[in-house]
PDB file of C-alpha atoms in Angstrom:
ATOM      1  CA  GLN A   1      -2.092 -42.096 -17.192  1.00 91.00           C
ATOM      2  CA  VAL A   2      -4.517 -40.205 -14.949  1.00 95.00           C
ATOM      3  CA  GLN A   3      -3.429 -40.082 -11.314  1.00 95.00           C
ATOM      4  CA  LEU A   4      -5.191 -38.593  -8.308  1.00 97.00           C
ATOM      5  CA  GLN A   5      -3.515 -37.965  -4.938  1.00 97.00           C
ATOM      6  CA  GLU A   6      -5.334 -36.795  -1.835  1.00 98.00           C
ATOM      7  CA  SER A   7      -3.747 -34.739   0.925  1.00 97.00           C
ATOM      8  CA  GLY A   8      -4.852 -33.052   4.116  1.00 96.00           C
ATOM      9  CA  PRO A   9      -5.003 -33.382   7.909  1.00 96.00           C
ATOM     10  CA  GLY A  10      -5.543 -36.875   9.227  1.00 96.00           C
ATOM     11  CA  LEU A  11      -7.179 -35.613  12.419  1.00 98.00           C
ATOM     12  CA  VAL A  12      -9.973 -33.063  12.743  1.00 98.00           C
ATOM     13  CA  LYS A  13     -11.772 -31.965  15.906  1.00 98.00           C
ATOM     14  CA  PRO A  14     -15.549 -32.305  16.238  1.00 97.00           C
ATOM     15  CA  SER A  15     -17.540 -29.259  15.043  1.00 97.00           C
ATOM     16  CA  GLU A  16     -14.622 -28.066  12.901  1.00 98.00           C
ATOM     17  CA  THR A  17     -14.248 -28.140   9.099  1.00 98.00           C
ATOM     18  CA  LEU A  18     -12.584 -31.018   7.283  1.00 98.00           C
ATOM     19  CA  SER A  19     -10.510 -29.841   4.302  1.00 98.00           C
ATOM     20  CA  LEU A  20      -8.871 -32.066   1.697  1.00 98.00           C
ATOM     21  CA  THR A  21      -7.102 -31.426  -1.601  1.00 98.00           C
ATOM     22  CA  CYS A  22      -6.634 -33.748  -4.548  1.00 98.00           C
ATOM     23  CA  ASN A  23      -3.808 -33.204  -7.013  1.00 98.00           C
ATOM     24  CA  VAL A  24      -4.658 -34.491 -10.479  1.00 98.00           C
ATOM     25  CA  SER A  25      -1.941 -35.402 -12.962  1.00 97.00           C
ATOM     26  CA  GLY A  26      -2.092 -36.836 -16.453  1.00 96.00           C
ATOM     27  CA  TYR A  27      -5.278 -34.943 -17.376  1.00 96.00           C
ATOM     28  CA  SER A  28      -6.399 -31.337 -17.210  1.00 96.00           C
ATOM     29  CA  ILE A  29      -9.569 -31.015 -15.133  1.00 95.00           C
ATOM     30  CA  SER A  30     -10.618 -28.082 -17.313  1.00 93.00           C
ATOM     31  CA  SER A  31     -10.763 -30.405 -20.329  1.00 93.00           C
ATOM     32  CA  GLY A  32     -13.831 -32.233 -19.086  1.00 89.00           C
ATOM     33  CA  TYR A  33     -15.274 -34.926 -16.799  1.00 94.00           C
ATOM     34  CA  TYR A  34     -16.811 -34.530 -13.355  1.00 96.00           C
ATOM     35  CA  TRP A  35     -14.368 -34.596 -10.430  1.00 97.00           C
ATOM     36  CA  GLY A  36     -15.296 -35.229  -6.838  1.00 96.00           C
ATOM     37  CA  TRP A  37     -15.163 -37.276  -3.670  1.00 98.00           C
ATOM     38  CA  ILE A  38     -16.311 -40.590  -2.257  1.00 98.00           C
ATOM     39  CA  ARG A  39     -15.779 -41.791   1.296  1.00 97.00           C
ATOM     40  CA  GLN A  40     -15.876 -45.029   3.254  1.00 95.00           C
ATOM     41  CA  PRO A  41     -16.366 -45.008   7.024  1.00 95.00           C
ATOM     42  CA  PRO A  42     -14.673 -47.913   8.831  1.00 92.00           C
ATOM     43  CA  GLY A  43     -16.686 -51.097   8.334  1.00 90.00           C
ATOM     44  CA  LYS A  44     -19.343 -49.318   6.250  1.00 92.00           C
ATOM     45  CA  ARG A  45     -20.255 -48.879   2.605  1.00 93.00           C
ATOM     46  CA  LEU A  46     -18.736 -46.495   0.137  1.00 94.00           C
ATOM     47  CA  GLU A  47     -20.680 -43.229  -0.018  1.00 96.00           C
ATOM     48  CA  TRP A  48     -20.630 -40.788  -2.937  1.00 96.00           C
ATOM     49  CA  ILE A  49     -20.183 -37.274  -1.511  1.00 97.00           C
ATOM     50  CA  GLY A  50     -20.401 -35.148  -4.666  1.00 96.00           C
ATOM     51  CA  SER A  51     -18.869 -34.231  -8.005  1.00 96.00           C
ATOM     52  CA  LEU A  52     -18.314 -31.046  -9.986  1.00 95.00           C
ATOM     53  CA  TYR A  53     -17.795 -30.171 -13.647  1.00 93.00           C
ATOM     54  CA  HIS A  54     -15.428 -27.349 -14.589  1.00 83.00           C
ATOM     55  CA  SER A  55     -18.149 -25.350 -16.332  1.00 85.00           C
ATOM     56  CA  GLY A  56     -20.541 -25.539 -13.403  1.00 82.00           C
ATOM     57  CA  GLY A  57     -22.500 -28.789 -13.356  1.00 89.00           C
ATOM     58  CA  ALA A  58     -22.707 -30.377  -9.911  1.00 91.00           C
ATOM     59  CA  TYR A  59     -23.992 -33.421  -8.061  1.00 94.00           C
ATOM     60  CA  TYR A  60     -24.183 -33.661  -4.289  1.00 95.00           C
ATOM     61  CA  ASN A  61     -25.460 -36.527  -2.164  1.00 94.00           C
ATOM     62  CA  PRO A  62     -28.647 -35.120  -0.586  1.00 93.00           C
ATOM     63  CA  SER A  63     -27.635 -36.512   2.815  1.00 94.00           C
ATOM     64  CA  LEU A  64     -24.458 -34.387   2.868  1.00 95.00           C
ATOM     65  CA  LYS A  65     -25.310 -31.450   0.623  1.00 94.00           C
ATOM     66  CA  SER A  66     -25.904 -28.926   3.424  1.00 96.00           C
ATOM     67  CA  ARG A  67     -22.394 -29.438   4.899  1.00 97.00           C
ATOM     68  CA  VAL A  68     -20.260 -30.061   1.811  1.00 97.00           C
ATOM     69  CA  THR A  69     -18.432 -27.782  -0.609  1.00 96.00           C
ATOM     70  CA  ILE A  70     -16.482 -29.131  -3.569  1.00 96.00           C
ATOM     71  CA  SER A  71     -14.431 -26.821  -5.740  1.00 95.00           C
ATOM     72  CA  LEU A  72     -12.129 -27.078  -8.750  1.00 96.00           C
ATOM     73  CA  ASP A  73      -8.869 -25.089  -9.058  1.00 95.00           C
ATOM     74  CA  THR A  74      -8.119 -25.345 -12.755  1.00 94.00           C
ATOM     75  CA  SER A  75      -4.913 -23.304 -12.446  1.00 95.00           C
ATOM     76  CA  ASN A  76      -3.360 -25.891 -10.153  1.00 97.00           C
ATOM     77  CA  ASN A  77      -5.348 -28.884 -11.462  1.00 97.00           C
ATOM     78  CA  GLN A  78      -6.747 -29.595  -8.016  1.00 97.00           C
ATOM     79  CA  VAL A  79     -10.043 -30.729  -6.544  1.00 97.00           C
ATOM     80  CA  SER A  80     -10.963 -29.633  -3.027  1.00 98.00           C
ATOM     81  CA  LEU A  81     -13.425 -30.860  -0.428  1.00 98.00           C
ATOM     82  CA  LYS A  82     -14.733 -29.096   2.659  1.00 98.00           C
ATOM     83  CA  VAL A  83     -17.095 -30.703   5.139  1.00 98.00           C
ATOM     84  CA  LYS A  84     -18.258 -28.405   7.914  1.00 98.00           C
ATOM     85  CA  SER A  85     -19.458 -29.172  11.428  1.00 97.00           C
ATOM     86  CA  VAL A  86     -17.911 -32.652  11.454  1.00 97.00           C
ATOM     87  CA  THR A  87     -18.741 -35.386  13.944  1.00 97.00           C
ATOM     88  CA  ALA A  88     -17.316 -38.833  14.598  1.00 97.00           C
ATOM     89  CA  ALA A  89     -19.638 -40.124  11.863  1.00 97.00           C
ATOM     90  CA  ASP A  90     -17.485 -38.271   9.324  1.00 98.00           C
ATOM     91  CA  THR A  91     -14.479 -40.438  10.182  1.00 98.00           C
ATOM     92  CA  ALA A  92     -13.673 -42.229   6.937  1.00 98.00           C
ATOM     93  CA  VAL A  93     -11.232 -42.909   4.147  1.00 97.00           C
ATOM     94  CA  TYR A  94     -11.831 -40.139   1.629  1.00 98.00           C
ATOM     95  CA  TYR A  95     -11.209 -40.862  -2.056  1.00 98.00           C
ATOM     96  CA  CYS A  96     -10.773 -38.369  -4.840  1.00 98.00           C
ATOM     97  CA  ALA A  97     -12.490 -39.665  -7.963  1.00 97.00           C
ATOM     98  CA  ARG A  98     -13.279 -38.993 -11.615  1.00 97.00           C
ATOM     99  CA  LYS A  99     -16.738 -39.799 -12.958  1.00 95.00           C
ATOM    100  CA  GLY A 100     -16.812 -42.022 -16.031  1.00 93.00           C
ATOM    101  CA  ARG A 101     -17.561 -40.516 -19.428  1.00 91.00           C
ATOM    102  CA  THR A 102     -20.790 -42.434 -20.030  1.00 93.00           C
ATOM    103  CA  GLY A 103     -22.374 -42.594 -16.589  1.00 93.00           C
ATOM    104  CA  TRP A 104     -22.176 -41.948 -12.877  1.00 95.00           C
ATOM    105  CA  PHE A 105     -19.559 -44.582 -12.125  1.00 96.00           C
ATOM    106  CA  ILE A 106     -15.907 -43.909 -11.240  1.00 97.00           C
ATOM    107  CA  ASP A 107     -13.201 -44.633 -13.782  1.00 95.00           C
ATOM    108  CA  TYR A 108     -10.256 -43.243 -11.774  1.00 96.00           C
ATOM    109  CA  TRP A 109      -9.752 -43.226  -8.010  1.00 96.00           C
ATOM    110  CA  GLY A 110      -7.132 -41.791  -5.719  1.00 96.00           C
ATOM    111  CA  GLN A 111      -5.430 -43.989  -3.122  1.00 94.00           C
ATOM    112  CA  GLY A 112      -7.561 -42.509  -0.362  1.00 96.00           C
ATOM    113  CA  THR A 113      -6.721 -40.709   2.863  1.00 97.00           C
ATOM    114  CA  LEU A 114      -7.988 -41.539   6.331  1.00 97.00           C
ATOM    115  CA  VAL A 115      -9.536 -38.668   8.256  1.00 98.00           C
ATOM    116  CA  THR A 116     -10.381 -39.220  11.903  1.00 98.00           C
ATOM    117  CA  VAL A 117     -12.728 -36.887  13.762  1.00 98.00           C
ATOM    118  CA  SER A 118     -11.770 -36.824  17.413  1.00 97.00           C
ATOM    119  CA  SER A 119     -10.962 -34.375  20.152  1.00 96.00           C
TER     120      SER A 119
ATOM    121  CA  GLU B   1     -32.772 -44.794  -2.243  1.00 94.00           C
ATOM    122  CA  ILE B   2     -31.775 -48.042  -3.943  1.00 96.00           C
ATOM    123  CA  VAL B   3     -30.145 -50.465  -1.494  1.00 97.00           C
ATOM    124  CA  LEU B   4     -27.716 -52.980  -2.983  1.00 98.00           C
ATOM    125  CA  THR B   5     -27.165 -56.297  -1.197  1.00 98.00           C
ATOM    126  CA  GLN B   6     -24.203 -58.405  -2.243  1.00 98.00           C
ATOM    127  CA  SER B   7     -23.860 -62.114  -1.623  1.00 96.00           C
ATOM    128  CA  PRO B   8     -22.088 -63.959  -0.325  1.00 96.00           C
ATOM    129  CA  ASP B   9     -20.137 -61.782   2.089  1.00 97.00           C
ATOM    130  CA  THR B  10     -17.105 -64.025   1.636  1.00 98.00           C
ATOM    131  CA  LEU B  11     -16.309 -66.505  -1.134  1.00 97.00           C
ATOM    132  CA  SER B  12     -13.539 -69.041  -0.472  1.00 97.00           C
ATOM    133  CA  LEU B  13     -12.165 -70.508  -3.689  1.00 97.00           C
ATOM    134  CA  SER B  14      -8.966 -71.897  -5.165  1.00 97.00           C
ATOM    135  CA  PRO B  15      -7.012 -70.451  -8.094  1.00 96.00           C
ATOM    136  CA  GLY B  16      -8.453 -71.728 -11.353  1.00 96.00           C
ATOM    137  CA  GLU B  17     -11.989 -72.002  -9.990  1.00 97.00           C
ATOM    138  CA  ARG B  18     -14.972 -69.980 -11.158  1.00 97.00           C
ATOM    139  CA  ALA B  19     -16.310 -67.159  -8.987  1.00 98.00           C
ATOM    140  CA  THR B  20     -19.866 -65.879  -9.198  1.00 98.00           C
ATOM    141  CA  LEU B  21     -20.774 -62.811  -7.149  1.00 98.00           C
ATOM    142  CA  SER B  22     -24.322 -61.516  -6.754  1.00 98.00           C
ATOM    143  CA  CYS B  23     -25.688 -57.988  -6.363  1.00 98.00           C
ATOM    144  CA  ARG B  24     -29.407 -57.571  -5.678  1.00 98.00           C
ATOM    145  CA  ALA B  25     -31.141 -54.184  -5.763  1.00 97.00           C
ATOM    146  CA  SER B  26     -34.115 -53.099  -3.633  1.00 97.00           C
ATOM    147  CA  HIS B  27     -35.659 -51.447  -6.716  1.00 96.00           C
ATOM    148  CA  SER B  28     -35.147 -51.958 -10.400  1.00 95.00           C
ATOM    149  CA  VAL B  29     -31.926 -50.481 -11.774  1.00 95.00           C
ATOM    150  CA  SER B  30     -33.060 -48.846 -14.982  1.00 90.00           C
ATOM    151  CA  SER B  31     -30.967 -48.988 -18.142  1.00 89.00           C
ATOM    152  CA  ASN B  32     -28.707 -51.497 -16.364  1.00 92.00           C
ATOM    153  CA  TYR B  33     -26.776 -48.647 -14.811  1.00 97.00           C
ATOM    154  CA  LEU B  34     -24.673 -50.916 -12.619  1.00 97.00           C
ATOM    155  CA  ALA B  35     -20.904 -51.007 -12.130  1.00 98.00           C
ATOM    156  CA  TRP B  36     -18.476 -53.389 -10.432  1.00 98.00           C
ATOM    157  CA  TYR B  37     -15.182 -52.519  -8.748  1.00 98.00           C
ATOM    158  CA  GLN B  38     -12.268 -54.511  -7.333  1.00 97.00           C
ATOM    159  CA  GLN B  39     -10.312 -53.337  -4.315  1.00 94.00           C
ATOM    160  CA  LYS B  40      -7.148 -54.818  -2.841  1.00 93.00           C
ATOM    161  CA  PRO B  41      -5.825 -53.920   0.631  1.00 89.00           C
ATOM    162  CA  GLY B  42      -4.214 -50.494   0.708  1.00 85.00           C
ATOM    163  CA  GLN B  43      -5.141 -49.773  -2.903  1.00 88.00           C
ATOM    164  CA  ALA B  44      -7.705 -47.642  -4.647  1.00 86.00           C
ATOM    165  CA  PRO B  45     -10.760 -49.392  -6.067  1.00 91.00           C
ATOM    166  CA  ARG B  46     -10.517 -50.260  -9.767  1.00 96.00           C
ATOM    167  CA  LEU B  47     -13.399 -50.136 -12.233  1.00 97.00           C
ATOM    168  CA  LEU B  48     -14.101 -53.547 -13.761  1.00 98.00           C
ATOM    169  CA  ILE B  49     -17.560 -53.353 -15.336  1.00 98.00           C
ATOM    170  CA  TYR B  50     -20.031 -50.570 -16.192  1.00 97.00           C
ATOM    171  CA  GLY B  51     -23.451 -50.708 -17.804  1.00 96.00           C
ATOM    172  CA  ALA B  52     -23.847 -54.126 -16.137  1.00 97.00           C
ATOM    173  CA  SER B  53     -21.790 -55.910 -18.793  1.00 97.00           C
ATOM    174  CA  SER B  54     -19.240 -53.602 -20.439  1.00 97.00           C
ATOM    175  CA  ARG B  55     -15.647 -54.261 -19.428  1.00 97.00           C
ATOM    176  CA  ALA B  56     -13.533 -51.259 -18.537  1.00 96.00           C
ATOM    177  CA  THR B  57     -10.248 -50.623 -20.322  1.00 94.00           C
ATOM    178  CA  GLY B  58      -7.637 -53.279 -19.618  1.00 95.00           C
ATOM    179  CA  ILE B  59      -9.960 -55.701 -17.829  1.00 97.00           C
ATOM    180  CA  PRO B  60      -9.368 -59.314 -18.965  1.00 95.00           C
ATOM    181  CA  ASP B  61     -12.190 -61.222 -20.627  1.00 94.00           C
ATOM    182  CA  ARG B  62     -12.243 -63.834 -17.849  1.00 96.00           C
ATOM    183  CA  CYS B  63     -14.177 -61.135 -15.973  1.00 97.00           C
ATOM    184  CA  SER B  64     -17.782 -60.611 -17.080  1.00 97.00           C
ATOM    185  CA  GLY B  65     -20.938 -58.945 -15.825  1.00 97.00           C
ATOM    186  CA  SER B  66     -24.562 -59.786 -16.447  1.00 97.00           C
ATOM    187  CA  GLY B  67     -28.067 -59.197 -15.209  1.00 96.00           C
ATOM    188  CA  SER B  68     -30.906 -56.731 -15.382  1.00 95.00           C
ATOM    189  CA  GLY B  69     -33.676 -55.249 -13.273  1.00 95.00           C
ATOM    190  CA  THR B  70     -32.850 -56.115  -9.679  1.00 97.00           C
ATOM    191  CA  ASP B  71     -30.438 -59.040 -10.086  1.00 97.00           C
ATOM    192  CA  PHE B  72     -26.883 -58.684 -11.326  1.00 98.00           C
ATOM    193  CA  SER B  73     -23.790 -60.841 -11.191  1.00 98.00           C
ATOM    194  CA  LEU B  74     -20.054 -60.660 -11.713  1.00 98.00           C
ATOM    195  CA  THR B  75     -18.316 -63.809 -12.912  1.00 98.00           C
ATOM    196  CA  ILE B  76     -14.599 -64.505 -12.959  1.00 97.00           C
ATOM    197  CA  SER B  77     -14.215 -67.610 -15.071  1.00 95.00           C
ATOM    198  CA  ARG B  78     -10.836 -68.825 -13.792  1.00 95.00           C
ATOM    199  CA  LEU B  79      -9.438 -67.180 -10.707  1.00 96.00           C
ATOM    200  CA  GLU B  80      -5.886 -65.910 -10.950  1.00 96.00           C
ATOM    201  CA  PRO B  81      -3.843 -65.031  -7.826  1.00 95.00           C
ATOM    202  CA  GLU B  82      -4.378 -61.315  -8.498  1.00 95.00           C
ATOM    203  CA  ASP B  83      -8.187 -61.748  -8.429  1.00 96.00           C
ATOM    204  CA  PHE B  84      -8.376 -62.341  -4.678  1.00 96.00           C
ATOM    205  CA  ALA B  85      -9.785 -59.066  -3.404  1.00 97.00           C
ATOM    206  CA  VAL B  86     -12.984 -57.318  -2.329  1.00 97.00           C
ATOM    207  CA  TYR B  87     -15.590 -56.568  -4.993  1.00 98.00           C
ATOM    208  CA  TYR B  88     -18.261 -53.853  -4.838  1.00 98.00           C
ATOM    209  CA  CYS B  89     -21.277 -53.162  -7.010  1.00 98.00           C
ATOM    210  CA  GLN B  90     -22.680 -49.657  -7.503  1.00 98.00           C
ATOM    211  CA  GLN B  91     -25.895 -48.393  -9.100  1.00 97.00           C
ATOM    212  CA  TYR B  92     -26.109 -45.096 -10.925  1.00 96.00           C
ATOM    213  CA  ALA B  93     -29.679 -45.259 -12.160  1.00 95.00           C
ATOM    214  CA  SER B  94     -31.240 -43.346  -9.287  1.00 92.00           C
ATOM    215  CA  SER B  95     -29.792 -40.612  -7.091  1.00 91.00           C
ATOM    216  CA  PRO B  96     -28.191 -40.976  -4.637  1.00 93.00           C
ATOM    217  CA  TRP B  97     -25.767 -43.344  -6.358  1.00 95.00           C
ATOM    218  CA  THR B  98     -25.221 -46.219  -3.925  1.00 96.00           C
ATOM    219  CA  PHE B  99     -22.812 -49.106  -3.336  1.00 97.00           C
ATOM    220  CA  GLY B 100     -23.143 -52.648  -2.088  1.00 98.00           C
ATOM    221  CA  GLN B 101     -21.429 -53.766   1.107  1.00 97.00           C
ATOM    222  CA  GLY B 102     -18.835 -55.824  -0.770  1.00 97.00           C
ATOM    223  CA  THR B 103     -17.916 -59.474  -1.324  1.00 98.00           C
ATOM    224  CA  LYS B 104     -14.496 -60.709  -0.311  1.00 97.00           C
ATOM    225  CA  VAL B 105     -12.998 -63.384  -2.556  1.00 98.00           C
ATOM    226  CA  GLU B 106     -10.375 -65.224  -0.510  1.00 97.00           C
ATOM    227  CA  ILE B 107      -8.028 -68.089  -1.198  1.00 95.00           C
ATOM    228  CA  LYS B 108      -9.352 -71.404   0.080  1.00 93.00           C
TER     229      LYS B 108
END
């Protein structure tokens, strides 16, 4: 059974960098699939941030691409997210997610972690 | 960007009743690249349907998806207690991939 678990600071100051890690168990990220992040600001829609394939393929939401870095650590089977220069608009529940085999939908999600941007 | 509008926002029904949820797209969703998810409070979303009508692994056949172009629907034929949740649609035909605002199915 594939399981994804997010971790990281729940509070980040404006203008700083948000950093989250996702531990993946039950599947080796180097074996395939795209791995990435989706977020949901309070009271707003889900928003796909980006996804990465172990051999280099990538998708980033154009609205966030300039501030986002996603990386895969195959040694530790982890997926990481960095969002720089955060503002209150980046306050959201952040989900780690695996893209489905046959299309850009999500077949496995993490439980999500709330990140608040505030001074 | 394709905007997805779900209706209604809230659906109040009793167990055993039929639920029909709508997802309308601002532009045609090619190849029926539309998915549905269920989310319960405090839980991760769960994939129900992809390709507009294909059930994901483990999803019961009382749950079905249909539609094409700009109009899609999710039907739950007989609501069970575990079906009361929020449902989201998502299109993956045109980048950026986008989600609907959600429909809450609540117990009447």
